[in-house]
mmCIF file of C-alpha atoms in Angstrom:
data_model
loop_
_atom_site.group_PDB
_atom_site.id
_atom_site.type_symbol
_atom_site.label_atom_id
_atom_site.label_comp_id
_atom_site.label_asym_id
_atom_site.label_seq_id
_atom_site.Cartn_x
_atom_site.Cartn_y
_atom_site.Cartn_z
ATOM 1 C CA MET A 112 0.000 0.000 0.000
ATOM 2 C CA SER A 113 1.055 3.595 -0.634
ATOM 3 C CA VAL A 114 -0.572 6.827 0.500
ATOM 4 C CA ALA A 115 -1.325 9.032 -2.491
ATOM 5 C CA THR A 116 -4.655 10.517 -1.383
ATOM 6 C CA VAL A 117 -5.794 11.448 2.128
ATOM 7 C CA MET A 118 -9.471 12.183 2.759
ATOM 8 C CA VAL A 119 -10.685 14.124 5.798
ATOM 9 C CA TYR A 120 -14.219 14.835 7.013
ATOM 10 C CA VAL A 121 -15.050 18.422 7.967
ATOM 11 C CA ASP A 122 -18.107 19.341 10.010
ATOM 12 C CA PRO A 123 -19.849 22.216 8.126
ATOM 13 C CA ALA A 124 -19.824 24.366 11.272
ATOM 14 C CA GLN A 125 -16.381 23.229 12.412
ATOM 15 C CA GLN A 126 -13.877 25.736 13.796
ATOM 16 C CA ALA A 127 -11.317 23.422 15.453
ATOM 17 C CA GLU A 128 -8.575 22.431 13.016
ATOM 18 C CA GLU A 129 -7.131 19.252 14.569
ATOM 19 C CA GLN A 130 -8.009 16.512 12.094
ATOM 20 C CA VAL A 131 -7.452 18.769 9.068
ATOM 21 C CA ARG A 132 -3.947 19.615 10.270
ATOM 22 C CA VAL A 133 -3.231 15.933 10.884
ATOM 23 C CA ALA A 134 -4.404 15.157 7.342
ATOM 24 C CA ARG A 135 -2.055 17.870 6.088
ATOM 25 C CA SER A 136 0.898 16.435 8.034
ATOM 26 C CA VAL A 137 0.240 12.959 6.593
ATOM 27 C CA ALA A 138 -0.056 14.379 3.082
ATOM 28 C CA ALA A 139 3.192 16.282 3.523
ATOM 29 C CA LYS A 140 4.960 13.118 4.721
ATOM 30 C CA PHE A 141 3.931 11.140 1.631
ATOM 31 C CA GLU A 142 3.621 14.001 -0.879
ATOM 32 C CA ALA A 143 -0.033 13.056 -1.170
ATOM 33 C CA SER A 144 -3.145 14.964 -2.175
ATOM 34 C CA VAL A 145 -5.900 15.884 0.293
ATOM 35 C CA ILE A 146 -9.653 15.692 -0.288
ATOM 36 C CA GLY A 147 -11.935 17.491 2.138
ATOM 37 C CA VAL A 148 -15.448 16.085 2.471
ATOM 38 C CA SER A 149 -18.452 17.691 4.131
ATOM 39 C CA ALA A 150 -22.195 17.102 4.096
ATOM 40 C CA SER A 151 -25.472 18.060 5.707
ATOM 41 C CA ALA A 152 -28.702 16.109 5.432
ATOM 42 C CA ILE A 153 -32.109 17.684 5.021
ATOM 43 C CA GLU A 154 -34.234 16.720 7.991
ATOM 44 C CA PRO A 155 -37.381 14.896 6.844
ATOM 45 C CA ASP A 156 -40.873 16.214 7.326
ATOM 46 C CA PHE A 157 -42.950 14.650 10.060
ATOM 47 C CA VAL A 158 -46.646 14.264 10.798
ATOM 48 C CA ALA A 159 -48.221 15.721 13.926
ATOM 49 C CA GLU A 160 -51.962 15.183 14.527
ATOM 50 C CA GLY A 161 -52.459 14.381 10.863
ATOM 51 C CA VAL A 162 -50.673 17.519 9.644
ATOM 52 C CA ILE A 163 -47.382 17.360 7.697
ATOM 53 C CA ILE A 164 -44.851 19.632 9.370
ATOM 54 C CA GLN A 165 -42.074 20.857 7.080
ATOM 55 C CA GLU A 166 -38.913 21.150 9.141
ATOM 56 C CA THR A 167 -36.606 22.446 6.395
ATOM 57 C CA THR A 168 -37.605 25.409 4.257
ATOM 58 C CA THR A 169 -36.274 26.494 0.874
ATOM 59 C CA GLU A 170 -34.287 29.202 2.637
ATOM 60 C CA ASP A 171 -32.795 26.611 4.973
ATOM 61 C CA ILE A 172 -31.628 24.543 2.009
ATOM 62 C CA LYS A 173 -30.114 27.601 0.349
ATOM 63 C CA ARG A 174 -28.276 28.440 3.579
ATOM 64 C CA MET A 175 -26.990 24.859 3.931
ATOM 65 C CA LYS A 176 -25.611 24.869 0.386
ATOM 66 C CA THR A 177 -23.909 28.221 0.971
ATOM 67 C CA GLU A 178 -22.404 27.022 4.241
ATOM 68 C CA LEU A 179 -20.983 23.882 2.634
ATOM 69 C CA ALA A 180 -19.578 25.732 -0.365
ATOM 70 C CA GLU A 181 -18.019 28.483 1.757
ATOM 71 C CA LYS A 182 -16.343 25.954 4.067
ATOM 72 C CA GLU A 183 -13.976 25.208 1.202
ATOM 73 C CA ARG A 184 -12.078 28.483 1.759
ATOM 74 C CA TRP A 185 -11.526 27.661 5.433
ATOM 75 C CA PHE A 186 -10.436 24.127 4.541
ATOM 76 C CA ARG A 187 -7.931 25.206 1.889
ATOM 77 C CA ASP A 188 -6.460 27.834 4.225
ATOM 78 C CA VAL A 189 -5.918 25.263 6.986
ATOM 79 C CA VAL A 190 -4.458 22.625 4.641
ATOM 80 C CA GLY A 191 -2.068 25.141 3.085
ATOM 81 C CA LEU A 192 -0.961 22.850 0.238
ATOM 82 C CA PRO A 193 -0.728 23.825 -3.449
ATOM 83 C CA ALA A 194 -4.169 24.124 -5.054
ATOM 84 C CA GLY A 195 -3.483 21.188 -7.376
ATOM 85 C CA ARG A 196 -3.098 18.850 -4.402
ATOM 86 C CA VAL A 197 -6.305 19.882 -2.612
ATOM 87 C CA ALA A 198 -9.910 19.087 -3.524
ATOM 88 C CA TRP A 199 -13.250 19.809 -1.847
ATOM 89 C CA ARG A 200 -16.415 17.705 -2.078
ATOM 90 C CA TRP A 201 -19.793 18.406 -0.493
ATOM 91 C CA ASN A 202 -23.409 17.350 -0.811
ATOM 92 C CA LEU A 203 -26.799 17.558 0.841
ATOM 93 C CA GLU A 204 -26.789 13.989 2.119
ATOM 94 C CA TYR A 205 -26.358 12.091 5.357
ATOM 95 C CA PRO A 206 -22.668 12.701 6.182
ATOM 96 C CA LEU A 207 -21.859 9.088 6.988
ATOM 97 C CA ASP A 208 -23.435 7.776 3.774
ATOM 98 C CA TYR A 209 -21.665 10.441 1.726
ATOM 99 C CA LEU A 210 -18.263 9.811 3.313
ATOM 100 C CA ALA A 211 -18.606 6.023 3.001
ATOM 101 C CA ASN A 212 -19.230 6.433 -0.743
ATOM 102 C CA GLU A 213 -16.560 9.075 -1.368
ATOM 103 C CA ALA A 214 -13.927 6.998 0.476
ATOM 104 C CA ARG A 215 -13.479 5.052 -2.761
ATOM 105 C CA ALA A 216 -11.235 7.947 -3.880
ATOM 106 C CA ALA A 217 -8.871 7.745 -0.870
ATOM 107 C CA ASP A 218 -6.055 5.581 0.437
ATOM 108 C CA LEU A 219 -6.537 6.831 3.994
ATOM 109 C CA VAL A 220 -9.331 8.661 5.826
ATOM 110 C CA VAL A 221 -8.822 11.043 8.751
ATOM 111 C CA LEU A 222 -11.611 11.654 11.284
ATOM 112 C CA LYS A 223 -12.114 13.165 14.692
ATOM 113 C CA SER A 224 -12.079 10.333 17.210
ATOM 114 C CA SER A 225 -15.247 11.511 18.930
ATOM 115 C CA TYR A 226 -18.037 14.056 18.889
ATOM 116 C CA ARG A 227 -19.662 15.456 21.984
ATOM 117 C CA LYS A 228 -23.159 15.143 20.561
ATOM 118 C CA VAL A 229 -24.953 12.809 18.178
ATOM 119 C CA ASP A 230 -26.128 14.581 15.036
ATOM 120 C CA PRO A 231 -26.505 12.230 12.031
ATOM 121 C CA TYR A 232 -27.582 15.192 9.879
ATOM 122 C CA ARG A 233 -24.189 16.899 10.166
ATOM 123 C CA LEU A 234 -21.631 14.831 12.096
ATOM 124 C CA ILE A 235 -19.848 11.511 11.609
ATOM 125 C CA ASP A 236 -20.027 8.640 14.076
ATOM 126 C CA PRO A 237 -16.380 7.464 13.949
ATOM 127 C CA ALA A 238 -17.276 3.913 15.007
ATOM 128 C CA GLU A 239 -19.721 3.374 12.181
ATOM 129 C CA ALA A 240 -17.463 5.156 9.671
ATOM 130 C CA VAL A 241 -14.454 2.917 10.345
ATOM 131 C CA LEU A 242 -16.586 -0.192 10.106
ATOM 132 C CA ARG A 243 -18.268 0.865 6.855
ATOM 133 C CA MET A 244 -15.676 2.623 4.698
ATOM 134 C CA GLY A 245 -13.274 -0.181 3.841
ATOM 135 C CA ARG A 246 -10.326 2.178 4.232
ATOM 136 C CA PRO A 247 -7.670 2.532 6.958
ATOM 137 C CA THR A 248 -8.641 5.405 9.204
ATOM 138 C CA VAL A 249 -6.625 7.747 11.387
ATOM 139 C CA LEU A 250 -8.699 8.906 14.364
ATOM 140 C CA VAL A 251 -7.597 12.193 15.894
ATOM 141 C CA PRO A 252 -8.312 13.226 19.515
ATOM 142 C CA GLU A 253 -8.770 16.821 20.634
ATOM 143 C CA HIS A 254 -5.689 19.059 20.809
ATOM 144 C CA VAL A 255 -3.590 16.903 18.429
ATOM 145 C CA HIS A 256 -2.510 18.861 15.346
ATOM 146 C CA GLU A 257 0.227 16.714 13.815
ATOM 147 C CA LEU A 258 1.127 13.085 13.241
ATOM 148 C CA GLN A 259 4.854 12.405 13.110
ATOM 149 C CA ALA A 260 4.467 8.618 13.500
ATOM 150 C CA ASP A 261 8.149 8.300 14.357
ATOM 151 C CA ARG A 262 7.444 5.810 17.160
ATOM 152 C CA ILE A 263 4.573 3.424 16.583
ATOM 153 C CA VAL A 264 2.961 0.767 18.753
ATOM 154 C CA ILE A 265 1.055 -2.071 17.091
ATOM 155 C CA GLY A 266 -1.683 -3.494 19.287
ATOM 156 C CA TRP A 267 -1.570 -7.104 18.057
ATOM 157 C CA LYS A 268 -4.376 -9.637 18.188
ATOM 158 C CA ASP A 269 -4.239 -12.673 15.903
ATOM 159 C CA THR A 270 -7.263 -11.677 13.829
ATOM 160 C CA ARG A 271 -8.110 -10.666 10.289
ATOM 161 C CA GLU A 272 -8.552 -7.023 11.366
ATOM 162 C CA ALA A 273 -5.115 -6.798 12.992
ATOM 163 C CA ARG A 274 -3.418 -8.366 9.979
ATOM 164 C CA LEU A 275 -5.139 -5.889 7.694
ATOM 165 C CA ALA A 276 -4.166 -3.000 9.985
ATOM 166 C CA VAL A 277 -0.472 -3.947 9.885
ATOM 167 C CA HIS A 278 -0.591 -4.214 6.091
ATOM 168 C CA ASP A 279 -2.358 -0.854 5.757
ATOM 169 C CA ALA A 280 0.141 0.811 8.107
ATOM 170 C CA LEU A 281 3.242 -0.303 6.178
ATOM 171 C CA PRO A 282 3.936 3.155 4.669
ATOM 172 C CA PHE A 283 4.079 4.574 8.213
ATOM 173 C CA LEU A 284 5.974 1.628 9.690
ATOM 174 C CA LYS A 285 8.705 1.851 7.046
ATOM 175 C CA ARG A 286 9.410 5.465 8.017
ATOM 176 C CA ALA A 287 9.267 5.018 11.800
ATOM 177 C CA SER A 288 12.414 4.981 13.932
ATOM 178 C CA ARG A 289 10.850 2.576 16.442
ATOM 179 C CA VAL A 290 8.071 0.003 16.017
ATOM 180 C CA SER A 291 6.816 -2.171 18.863
ATOM 181 C CA ILE A 292 4.421 -5.101 18.455
ATOM 182 C CA VAL A 293 2.486 -5.595 21.680
ATOM 183 C CA GLU A 294 0.137 -8.459 22.492
ATOM 184 C CA ILE A 295 -1.757 -8.588 25.768
ATOM 185 C CA CYS A 296 -2.765 -12.136 26.726
ATOM 186 C CA THR A 297 -3.572 -14.433 29.624
ATOM 187 C CA SER A 298 -0.705 -15.895 31.643
ATOM 188 C CA ASN A 299 -1.066 -19.347 30.063
ATOM 189 C CA GLU A 300 -0.934 -17.923 26.515
ATOM 190 C CA GLN A 301 2.437 -16.209 26.755
ATOM 191 C CA ASP A 302 4.459 -18.760 24.783
ATOM 192 C CA ALA A 303 1.933 -18.781 21.928
ATOM 193 C CA ALA A 304 1.758 -14.981 21.999
ATOM 194 C CA ARG A 305 5.539 -14.707 21.729
ATOM 195 C CA ARG A 306 5.474 -16.938 18.657
ATOM 196 C CA ARG A 307 2.761 -14.789 17.109
ATOM 197 C CA VAL A 308 4.489 -11.444 17.601
ATOM 198 C CA ARG A 309 7.822 -12.912 16.433
ATOM 199 C CA ASP A 310 6.081 -13.993 13.226
ATOM 200 C CA VAL A 311 4.714 -10.470 12.734
ATOM 201 C CA ALA A 312 8.154 -8.954 13.383
ATOM 202 C CA ALA A 313 9.746 -11.334 10.861
ATOM 203 C CA HIS A 314 7.097 -10.453 8.295
ATOM 204 C CA LEU A 315 7.733 -6.747 8.822
ATOM 205 C CA GLY A 316 11.481 -7.340 8.634
ATOM 206 C CA ARG A 317 11.037 -8.626 5.097
ATOM 207 C CA HIS A 318 9.492 -5.237 4.352
ATOM 208 C CA ARG A 319 12.549 -3.498 5.842
ATOM 209 C CA VAL A 320 10.768 -2.626 9.087
ATOM 210 C CA LYS A 321 12.731 -3.380 12.237
ATOM 211 C CA ALA A 322 10.242 -4.151 15.000
ATOM 212 C CA GLU A 323 10.508 -5.035 18.673
ATOM 213 C CA THR A 324 8.143 -7.514 20.313
ATOM 214 C CA ASP A 325 6.482 -7.261 23.694
ATOM 215 C CA VAL A 326 4.059 -9.690 25.356
ATOM 216 C CA ARG A 327 2.110 -8.449 28.372
ATOM 217 C CA VAL A 328 -0.252 -10.282 30.699
ATOM 218 C CA HIS A 329 -3.754 -8.964 31.357
ATOM 219 C CA MET A 330 -3.860 -6.789 34.457
ATOM 220 C CA ALA A 331 -6.590 -5.321 36.617
ATOM 221 C CA GLU A 332 -6.649 -2.277 34.342
ATOM 222 C CA SER A 333 -8.334 -2.550 30.953
ATOM 223 C CA ASP A 334 -6.309 -3.777 27.975
ATOM 224 C CA ALA A 335 -6.885 -0.411 26.280
ATOM 225 C CA HIS A 336 -5.463 1.469 29.268
ATOM 226 C CA GLN A 337 -2.498 -0.913 29.420
ATOM 227 C CA LEU A 338 -1.738 -0.455 25.709
ATOM 228 C CA VAL A 339 -2.000 3.324 25.977
ATOM 229 C CA ARG A 340 0.376 3.244 28.949
ATOM 230 C CA VAL A 341 2.906 1.198 26.959
ATOM 231 C CA ALA A 342 2.672 3.654 24.072
ATOM 232 C CA LYS A 343 3.186 6.606 26.416
ATOM 233 C CA ASP A 344 6.224 4.935 27.995
ATOM 234 C CA GLN A 345 7.747 4.520 24.534
ATOM 235 C CA GLY A 346 7.021 8.078 23.459
ATOM 236 C CA ALA A 347 4.748 6.888 20.640
ATOM 237 C CA ASP A 348 2.228 9.135 18.932
ATOM 238 C CA LEU A 349 0.420 6.426 16.954
ATOM 239 C CA ILE A 350 -1.208 3.108 17.850
ATOM 240 C CA VAL A 351 -2.019 0.760 14.970
ATOM 241 C CA THR A 352 -4.754 -1.788 15.625
ATOM 242 C CA GLY A 353 -7.674 -3.610 14.105
ATOM 243 C CA ALA A 354 -11.151 -2.146 14.588
ATOM 244 C CA TYR A 355 -13.591 -4.594 16.124
ATOM 245 C CA GLY A 356 -17.335 -4.038 16.139
ATOM 246 C CA HIS A 357 -20.744 -5.469 15.467
ATOM 247 C CA SER A 358 -24.253 -4.395 14.574
ATOM 248 C CA ARG A 359 -26.712 -3.945 17.410
ATOM 249 C CA LEU A 360 -30.304 -2.919 16.663
ATOM 250 C CA GLY A 361 -29.208 -1.472 13.335
ATOM 251 C CA GLU A 362 -26.327 0.531 14.803
ATOM 252 C CA TRP A 363 -22.647 -0.289 14.403
ATOM 253 C CA VAL A 364 -20.774 -0.219 17.687
ATOM 254 C CA PHE A 365 -17.148 -0.751 18.624
ATOM 255 C CA GLY A 366 -16.004 -3.588 20.822
ATOM 256 C CA GLY A 367 -14.561 -2.945 24.285
ATOM 257 C CA MET A 368 -10.866 -2.699 23.370
ATOM 258 C CA THR A 369 -11.494 -0.439 20.380
ATOM 259 C CA ARG A 370 -13.880 1.824 22.257
ATOM 260 C CA GLY A 371 -11.482 1.963 25.197
ATOM 261 C CA LEU A 372 -8.647 3.150 22.954
ATOM 262 C CA LEU A 373 -10.868 5.862 21.469
ATOM 263 C CA ASP A 374 -11.870 7.035 24.941
ATOM 264 C CA GLU A 375 -8.385 6.952 26.486
ATOM 265 C CA ALA A 376 -5.682 7.496 23.858
ATOM 266 C CA PRO A 377 -4.279 11.060 23.890
ATOM 267 C CA PHE A 378 -2.682 10.495 20.473
ATOM 268 C CA CYS A 379 -3.773 9.241 17.066
ATOM 269 C CA LEU A 380 -5.079 5.755 16.339
ATOM 270 C CA MET A 381 -4.835 4.048 12.977
ATOM 271 C CA MET A 382 -7.526 1.395 12.561
ATOM 272 C CA SER A 383 -8.586 -1.010 9.818
ATOM 273 C CA HIS A 384 -11.633 -3.237 9.568
#
């Protein structure tokens, strides 16, 4: 895999620049192009006491289109790359549906790791996005404006998702000065875990990535907290891991480890599903 195009979602009313600046830093690292994506959905009419209530007026739609089009200037100013390497796409559509479709044009997608409120008409649920897009995703917490990815921790689990995540992260791993493969297991699994992470390290070595291995035993703290602590101790600014989730009552949700990393990690996560 190579990174030639980075896509980033922008909330139409967004003022914070974190994930856009991270997208710019990734694009600069790989001399890639950046595509900004934004969308707002028109809220449907509803019926009250037999009367159809129109929530969105013609003026509202005009304002929404203007807001989305004008956000391009803000986006291009923040990205600060030559015009030929920056594109802007917008539509009146549910943001998650629009982003999931447009992701076909990207090698990597950058998102905020969380939103304080649920608004499917304007915002992206990062859990559902990662599980739907079919693209590796960098999730950016608040107050992070750059991704150096010089020291990387791989949160290993012997699953399809983790294998895909390591493959997708190869462009970053090849440029890192330190890569650590960490598996957290039960005490009676340590020998098998050591064999697994040694296999991953050997595989990466054939791609000219020198990686350390580290097997840890489950502790009283959550696995997510333990992995974040390891990454902090190593001075890492990126954790690479598979994204694990399932559908519940029509909604995609992350599993415990994945959700824990999103809630606790003070640096970027790169996830694949």
